[in-house]
Amino acid sequence: MSNVTDYYKDLPENVKSFFDRQYKDSYALLDASRNPRTGLYADAYMTFGENPDFRCSIAATGVGLIGLCVADLEGWDLEAAEKVLVTLRCVMGEIEGCQPARDDQTGFYAHFVDMETGENLNSEISTIDTSLLVAGALFAGHHFKETAPEINEMATRLLKQIDWRVVVADKENGVINMIVKDAEGIAPLPAFNEYALVAYLALLGQPENEEIQTLWHGNFSEPKLNDLPQVQYRDIPVLTDNDKNAFLSSFVHQFPYYLVPEYGKSKVYQNFFTNACQADRFKWKEHEDVPSYVWGYGAGPNDGLHGGYHADKINNAPGDIASAYIVAGFLPVYPAGIHDLYALYRLHIPYDVYTNPEDQEDEEKFRQSYHFGLHRYSWWHLEQKDRWYPTKITLIDWSSMLYGLTAFKRGMPFFTERLPETNAVLK
């Protein structure tokens, strides 16, 4: 991991130019999805239509907060700290006319709310989406602790407002409730998955609670990583959930890597992370006539092609749509992936210079679909007359692009040093 930043410095100028453009655009897409009055972030950037969308995702709002930290680091947004404050004031109910929907008794947030009013848009009260919001807030609190200490105060207050006890479904076996209903946790989901983040934040929020301690230390702490369920791709062991015959979408491995500091620092998790990357890449090589730079089993919209939203994974990927942001998310352990992204850009998706004099409509749709760079694409339709034009980019899935490119240039300490380790709260 320590050599990744050197890899960036040694890139050929043409690849570095591509990287820098895609990196900056990874933040620009987030900023284009932000409501300037409320500071809430849309669930998706609409490639055809007005932005930001009316529907806020609480998880995307957490991504937006981390994006503002990156923008501050790189000097892209001189108002980043003030934008963070607006967002936190809003989620805390301090912006007039906007009260983001929460469970009254536990403090967990609705998954989707109206960007202007905060009204619940017929969605569940979600433990993982709330956790992604809180992680973003804590991340921003640490990043701006010297220049805007009130951000850290608000983030800590947000963490402590939530009654994390309801996430515990089975403390002995790592089972976590996905949904809060009537102040009770429901819809249990067993380890391993992105809900490791929920257990981590629960311990930060209520470190004195014995059930939460058991949930984390007995299942998700670094010494327990080798005991988590695993599935073999060929002879490569990969973390999975309770179904030991199924693989997980690659984002499931990436979110904890960036947002749980013990995992980002752990050699054990890094090995599993590398294995997940290899399994993803090798599975794509089983397809005929697919070049080696095409891979990435991610989640996202398939609108107009294979239905709606789908979390693609090994052996379950309708239409074999590839997600470029998954390649970016694995860059800390597979830095050569930057050349895969560059090849995709240079040979197939030159989003900033693409022309088609014979079909002006195709040119306009193509450049609009990839206005902020590489994301989801159908290899089978990329060079065909019936080309697929993605209609939107979901921000929570796009986060892997932002996180991976940041870690590639700045190193993993940018992430591991901006969130507290669990042992720090237990002292």
C-alpha positions as CSV (number, residue, x, y, z in Angstrom):
1,M,0.0,0.0,0.0
2,S,2.8,2.4,0.8
3,N,4.1,2.3,-2.8
4,V,0.8,3.3,-4.5
5,T,1.6,7.0,-4.3
6,D,4.9,6.4,-6.0
7,Y,3.0,4.5,-8.7
8,Y,1.0,7.7,-9.4
9,K,4.2,9.8,-9.5
10,D,5.7,7.5,-12.1
11,L,2.7,7.4,-14.4
12,P,3.4,8.4,-18.1
13,E,2.1,11.9,-18.8
14,N,-0.8,10.8,-20.9
15,V,-2.0,8.4,-18.2
16,K,-1.5,10.9,-15.5
17,S,-3.4,13.5,-17.4
18,F,-6.3,11.0,-17.7
19,F,-6.1,10.2,-14.0
20,D,-6.1,13.8,-13.0
21,R,-9.2,14.6,-15.1
22,Q,-11.1,11.5,-13.9
23,Y,-10.1,12.2,-10.3
24,K,-11.3,15.8,-10.3
25,D,-14.5,14.7,-12.1
26,S,-15.1,12.1,-9.4
27,Y,-15.8,15.1,-7.1
28,A,-17.4,17.2,-9.7
29,L,-20.2,14.7,-10.1
30,L,-20.9,14.7,-6.4
31,D,-21.0,18.5,-6.4
32,A,-23.4,18.5,-9.3
33,S,-25.7,16.2,-7.2
34,R,-25.8,18.5,-4.2
35,N,-28.7,20.7,-3.2
36,P,-27.1,24.0,-2.4
37,R,-29.8,25.1,0.2
38,T,-30.0,21.9,2.2
39,G,-26.6,20.3,1.5
40,L,-28.3,17.0,0.8
41,Y,-27.1,14.8,-2.0
42,A,-29.2,13.1,-4.6
43,D,-29.3,9.3,-4.9
44,A,-28.1,9.6,-8.4
45,Y,-26.8,12.0,-11.0
46,M,-29.1,11.9,-14.0
47,T,-27.2,11.8,-17.2
48,F,-30.3,12.9,-19.1
49,G,-32.4,15.4,-17.2
50,E,-32.1,18.1,-14.5
51,N,-29.8,17.8,-11.5
52,P,-29.8,17.5,-8.7
53,D,-32.6,15.0,-8.6
54,F,-35.5,15.5,-6.1
55,R,-34.6,12.3,-4.2
56,C,-31.9,12.5,-1.6
57,S,-30.1,9.4,-0.5
58,I,-28.8,9.6,3.1
59,A,-26.0,7.2,2.2
60,A,-25.0,9.5,-0.8
61,T,-25.0,12.4,1.6
62,G,-22.3,10.6,3.6
63,V,-20.3,10.1,0.4
64,G,-20.7,13.8,-0.4
65,L,-19.2,14.7,3.0
66,I,-16.1,12.7,2.3
67,G,-16.0,14.2,-1.2
68,L,-15.8,17.6,0.3
69,C,-12.8,16.5,2.4
70,V,-11.1,15.4,-0.8
71,A,-12.0,18.6,-2.6
72,D,-10.5,20.6,0.3
73,L,-7.3,18.5,0.2
74,E,-6.9,19.0,-3.5
75,G,-7.9,22.7,-3.5
76,W,-10.9,22.1,-5.8
77,D,-13.4,23.7,-3.5
78,L,-12.5,26.6,-1.2
79,E,-16.0,26.5,0.4
80,A,-15.8,22.8,1.3
81,A,-15.9,23.3,5.1
82,E,-18.9,25.6,4.9
83,K,-20.7,23.1,2.6
84,V,-20.0,20.4,5.2
85,L,-21.6,22.6,7.9
86,V,-24.7,23.2,5.8
87,T,-25.1,19.5,5.2
88,L,-24.7,18.6,8.9
89,R,-27.0,21.4,10.0
90,C,-29.6,20.0,7.7
91,V,-29.3,16.3,8.8
92,M,-29.5,17.6,12.4
93,G,-32.8,19.4,11.5
94,E,-31.4,22.9,11.8
95,I,-32.2,24.1,8.3
96,E,-35.5,25.8,8.1
97,G,-38.1,23.9,6.0
98,C,-36.1,20.7,5.9
99,Q,-36.4,17.9,8.5
100,P,-34.8,14.7,7.2
101,A,-37.0,11.8,8.2
102,R,-35.7,9.8,11.2
103,D,-37.1,7.2,13.6
104,D,-38.2,9.2,16.6
105,Q,-36.9,6.8,19.2
106,T,-33.6,5.5,17.8
107,G,-32.5,8.4,15.5
108,F,-31.9,6.2,12.4
109,Y,-32.6,7.9,9.1
110,A,-34.9,7.0,6.2
111,H,-33.0,5.8,3.2
112,F,-34.6,8.2,0.7
113,V,-35.9,11.7,1.6
114,D,-37.0,14.7,-0.3
115,M,-34.0,17.0,-1.1
116,E,-35.9,20.1,-0.1
117,T,-38.1,19.1,2.8
118,G,-36.5,15.9,4.1
119,E,-39.9,14.1,3.9
120,N,-39.6,10.3,3.8
121,L,-40.1,9.1,0.2
122,N,-41.8,5.8,1.1
123,S,-38.5,4.2,2.1
124,E,-37.3,2.1,5.0
125,I,-35.4,3.4,8.1
126,S,-32.0,2.0,7.2
127,T,-29.1,1.1,9.4
128,I,-26.5,0.8,6.7
129,D,-27.5,4.1,5.0
130,T,-27.5,5.9,8.4
131,S,-24.1,4.4,9.0
132,L,-22.7,5.7,5.7
133,L,-24.0,9.2,6.6
134,V,-22.4,9.0,10.1
135,A,-19.1,7.7,8.7
136,G,-19.0,10.7,6.3
137,A,-19.7,13.1,9.1
138,L,-17.0,11.7,11.4
139,F,-14.6,11.7,8.5
140,A,-15.3,15.3,7.9
141,G,-15.0,16.1,11.6
142,H,-11.5,14.8,11.7
143,H,-10.4,16.3,8.4
144,F,-11.6,19.8,9.4
145,K,-10.8,19.6,13.1
146,E,-8.2,22.3,13.0
147,T,-9.9,24.8,10.7
148,A,-13.5,24.2,11.5
149,P,-13.8,22.4,14.9
150,E,-17.6,22.8,15.1
151,I,-17.8,20.1,12.3
152,N,-16.3,17.5,14.7
153,E,-18.6,18.6,17.5
154,M,-21.7,18.2,15.3
155,A,-20.5,14.8,13.9
156,T,-19.9,13.5,17.4
157,R,-23.3,14.7,18.5
158,L,-24.9,12.9,15.5
159,L,-23.1,9.7,16.3
160,K,-24.3,9.9,19.9
161,Q,-27.9,10.7,19.0
162,I,-28.4,7.3,17.6
163,D,-29.4,4.3,19.6
164,W,-27.2,1.7,18.0
165,R,-28.5,-1.2,20.2
166,V,-31.2,-2.0,17.7
167,V,-28.7,-3.1,15.1
168,V,-27.8,-6.2,17.1
169,A,-29.9,-9.2,15.9
170,D,-27.6,-12.1,17.0
171,K,-24.4,-10.9,18.7
172,E,-22.8,-14.3,18.8
173,N,-23.0,-14.9,15.0
174,G,-22.6,-11.4,13.7
175,V,-26.2,-10.9,12.5
176,I,-27.2,-7.3,12.0
177,N,-30.6,-5.8,11.5
178,M,-31.0,-3.9,8.2
179,I,-34.2,-2.0,9.1
180,V,-35.6,-0.1,12.1
181,K,-39.4,-0.3,12.4
182,D,-41.4,1.0,15.4
183,A,-38.1,1.5,17.3
184,E,-37.1,-2.2,16.8
185,G,-34.6,-3.8,14.5
186,I,-35.9,-6.1,11.8
187,A,-34.7,-7.8,8.6
188,P,-31.5,-9.5,10.0
189,L,-28.6,-10.0,7.7
190,P,-25.6,-12.3,8.6
191,A,-21.9,-11.6,8.2
192,F,-19.9,-10.9,6.0
193,N,-21.1,-7.8,4.1
194,E,-20.9,-4.1,4.1
195,Y,-22.8,-4.1,7.4
196,A,-19.5,-4.6,9.2
197,L,-19.5,-0.8,9.0
198,V,-22.7,-0.7,11.1
199,A,-21.1,-2.9,13.8
200,Y,-18.0,-0.6,13.8
201,L,-20.1,2.6,14.2
202,A,-22.3,1.0,16.8
203,L,-19.2,0.4,18.9
204,L,-18.0,4.0,18.4
205,G,-21.4,5.3,19.4
206,Q,-22.1,3.1,22.4
207,P,-18.8,1.4,23.5
208,E,-20.1,0.6,26.9
209,N,-22.9,-1.7,25.6
210,E,-21.9,-5.3,26.1
211,E,-24.1,-6.7,23.2
212,I,-22.5,-4.3,20.8
213,Q,-19.0,-5.2,22.2
214,T,-19.7,-8.9,21.6
215,L,-21.1,-8.2,18.1
216,W,-17.9,-6.4,17.1
217,H,-15.2,-8.3,18.9
218,G,-16.7,-11.7,18.4
219,N,-17.3,-11.3,14.7
220,F,-15.9,-8.3,12.9
221,S,-12.7,-7.2,14.8
222,E,-9.4,-7.7,13.0
223,P,-8.4,-10.9,14.9
224,K,-11.7,-12.5,13.8
225,L,-11.3,-11.8,10.1
226,N,-10.0,-15.2,9.2
227,D,-13.1,-16.7,10.9
228,L,-15.6,-15.0,8.6
229,P,-17.4,-17.1,6.0
230,Q,-15.4,-17.7,2.8
231,V,-16.0,-19.0,-0.7
232,Q,-13.5,-20.3,-3.1
233,Y,-13.1,-18.9,-6.6
234,R,-10.9,-21.6,-8.1
235,D,-8.3,-21.7,-5.3
236,I,-8.8,-18.1,-4.1
237,P,-10.5,-17.7,-0.8
238,V,-12.9,-14.7,-0.8
239,L,-15.0,-13.4,2.1
240,T,-18.8,-14.0,1.7
241,D,-21.9,-14.0,3.8
242,N,-23.7,-17.1,5.2
243,D,-24.2,-18.5,1.7
244,K,-20.8,-20.2,1.2
245,N,-21.7,-21.0,-2.4
246,A,-22.3,-17.4,-3.5
247,F,-20.0,-14.4,-4.2
248,L,-20.6,-10.8,-3.1
249,S,-20.6,-7.8,-5.4
250,S,-17.1,-6.2,-5.2
251,F,-18.3,-3.0,-3.6
252,V,-19.1,-5.1,-0.5
253,H,-15.4,-5.6,0.0
254,Q,-14.5,-2.0,-0.8
255,F,-16.8,-0.1,1.6
256,P,-15.3,-1.6,4.8
257,Y,-11.8,-1.3,3.4
258,Y,-12.1,2.5,3.2
259,L,-14.5,3.2,6.0
260,V,-13.4,0.8,8.8
261,P,-9.8,1.9,9.7
262,E,-8.8,-1.5,11.2
263,Y,-9.6,-3.1,7.9
264,G,-7.7,-0.5,5.9
265,K,-4.6,-1.2,8.0
266,S,-5.0,-5.0,8.3
267,K,-2.7,-7.3,6.3
268,V,-5.3,-10.0,6.7
269,Y,-8.1,-7.9,5.2
270,Q,-5.7,-6.6,2.6
271,N,-5.1,-10.2,1.5
272,F,-8.9,-10.9,1.3
273,F,-9.2,-7.5,-0.6
274,T,-6.6,-8.6,-3.1
275,N,-8.3,-12.0,-3.5
276,A,-11.6,-10.3,-4.2
277,C,-9.9,-8.2,-6.8
278,Q,-8.3,-11.2,-8.4
279,A,-11.5,-13.2,-8.5
280,D,-13.3,-10.3,-10.1
281,R,-10.6,-9.9,-12.8
282,F,-10.2,-13.7,-13.4
283,K,-13.9,-14.3,-13.8
284,W,-14.1,-11.7,-16.6
285,K,-11.3,-13.5,-18.4
286,E,-13.6,-16.5,-18.8
287,H,-15.7,-14.5,-21.3
288,E,-14.7,-14.9,-25.0
289,D,-13.5,-11.8,-26.8
290,V,-13.3,-9.6,-23.7
291,P,-10.0,-7.7,-23.3
292,S,-8.2,-7.9,-20.0
293,Y,-8.9,-4.3,-19.1
294,V,-12.7,-5.0,-19.0
295,W,-13.8,-6.0,-15.5
296,G,-15.5,-4.8,-12.3
297,Y,-18.6,-6.5,-10.8
298,G,-20.3,-3.5,-9.2
299,A,-23.8,-2.3,-8.3
300,G,-25.8,0.2,-10.3
301,P,-28.6,0.9,-12.7
302,N,-29.2,-1.2,-15.8
303,D,-32.0,1.1,-17.0
304,G,-33.1,0.3,-20.5
305,L,-31.0,-2.8,-20.8
306,H,-31.5,-5.4,-18.2
307,G,-34.2,-4.0,-15.9
308,G,-33.4,-1.6,-13.0
309,Y,-30.8,-1.6,-10.3
310,H,-28.7,-4.7,-9.7
311,A,-25.7,-5.6,-7.6
312,D,-23.6,-7.6,-10.0
313,K,-21.4,-10.3,-8.7
314,I,-19.6,-13.4,-9.9
315,N,-22.1,-15.9,-11.4
316,N,-24.9,-13.3,-11.1
317,A,-24.5,-10.4,-13.5
318,P,-27.3,-9.9,-16.0
319,G,-25.9,-8.8,-19.3
320,D,-22.3,-8.7,-17.8
321,I,-22.2,-5.0,-17.3
322,A,-18.8,-3.8,-16.1
323,S,-18.3,-1.0,-13.5
324,A,-15.2,1.1,-14.0
325,Y,-15.5,2.5,-10.4
326,I,-14.9,-1.0,-9.1
327,V,-11.5,-1.1,-10.9
328,A,-10.7,2.3,-9.2
329,G,-11.8,1.0,-5.8
330,F,-9.2,-1.8,-6.0
331,L,-6.3,0.5,-7.0
332,P,-4.6,0.3,-3.6
333,V,-3.9,-3.4,-4.1
334,Y,-3.9,-3.5,-7.9
335,P,-2.3,-0.2,-9.0
336,A,-1.9,-1.5,-12.6
337,G,-5.7,-1.1,-12.8
338,I,-5.1,2.6,-13.7
339,H,-3.8,1.3,-17.1
340,D,-7.0,-0.7,-17.5
341,L,-9.1,2.4,-16.9
342,Y,-6.9,4.4,-19.3
343,A,-7.2,1.7,-22.0
344,L,-11.0,1.7,-21.6
345,Y,-11.0,5.5,-22.0
346,R,-8.5,5.7,-24.8
347,L,-10.0,2.8,-26.9
348,H,-13.7,2.9,-26.2
349,I,-15.0,5.7,-24.0
350,P,-13.1,8.9,-24.8
351,Y,-15.8,10.9,-23.0
352,D,-14.2,14.3,-23.4
353,V,-13.2,14.1,-27.1
354,Y,-15.7,11.6,-28.6
355,T,-17.2,12.6,-32.0
356,N,-19.4,10.8,-34.5
357,P,-20.0,13.0,-37.6
358,E,-22.3,10.3,-39.1
359,D,-24.6,10.2,-36.1
360,Q,-24.9,13.4,-34.1
361,E,-27.5,11.9,-31.8
362,D,-25.1,9.2,-30.8
363,E,-22.4,11.7,-30.1
364,E,-24.5,13.8,-27.9
365,K,-26.0,10.9,-25.9
366,F,-22.6,9.2,-25.5
367,R,-20.8,12.3,-24.3
368,Q,-23.7,13.1,-21.9
369,S,-23.8,9.6,-20.5
370,Y,-20.1,9.8,-19.7
371,H,-19.9,13.5,-18.9
372,F,-18.0,12.8,-15.7
373,G,-16.0,9.9,-17.0
374,L,-16.0,6.2,-16.8
375,H,-18.7,4.3,-14.9
376,R,-21.0,1.5,-16.0
377,Y,-20.9,0.1,-19.5
378,S,-22.0,-2.9,-21.5
379,W,-19.0,-4.3,-23.3
380,W,-21.4,-6.2,-25.7
381,H,-23.1,-2.9,-26.7
382,L,-20.1,-0.5,-26.6
383,E,-19.1,-0.9,-30.2
384,Q,-22.5,-1.8,-31.6
385,K,-25.1,0.3,-33.3
386,D,-27.5,-0.5,-30.5
387,R,-25.2,1.2,-28.0
388,W,-26.4,1.5,-24.4
389,Y,-26.5,4.9,-22.9
390,P,-26.6,4.8,-19.0
391,T,-29.3,7.2,-17.8
392,K,-27.9,7.8,-14.3
393,I,-25.0,7.2,-11.9
394,T,-25.8,6.2,-8.3
395,L,-23.6,8.2,-5.9
396,I,-23.1,5.4,-3.4
397,D,-21.7,3.2,-6.1
398,W,-19.7,6.0,-7.6
399,S,-18.0,6.4,-4.2
400,S,-15.5,3.7,-5.1
401,M,-14.2,5.9,-7.9
402,L,-13.6,8.8,-5.6
403,Y,-12.1,6.6,-2.8
404,G,-9.9,4.5,-5.0
405,L,-8.4,7.4,-7.0
406,T,-7.8,9.4,-3.8
407,A,-6.0,6.4,-2.2
408,F,-4.0,5.9,-5.4
409,K,-2.7,9.4,-5.3
410,R,-2.6,10.2,-1.6
411,G,-2.3,6.7,0.0
412,M,-4.5,4.8,2.3
413,P,-3.6,6.9,5.4
414,F,-6.0,9.6,4.0
415,F,-8.8,7.2,5.0
416,T,-7.4,5.2,7.9
417,E,-6.3,8.4,9.8
418,R,-9.7,10.2,9.5
419,L,-11.8,7.7,11.3
420,P,-11.2,6.5,14.9
421,E,-10.2,2.9,15.6
422,T,-12.4,1.0,18.0
423,N,-9.6,0.5,20.5
424,A,-9.4,4.2,20.9
425,V,-13.0,4.5,22.3
426,L,-12.5,1.5,24.7
427,K,-9.6,3.0,26.6
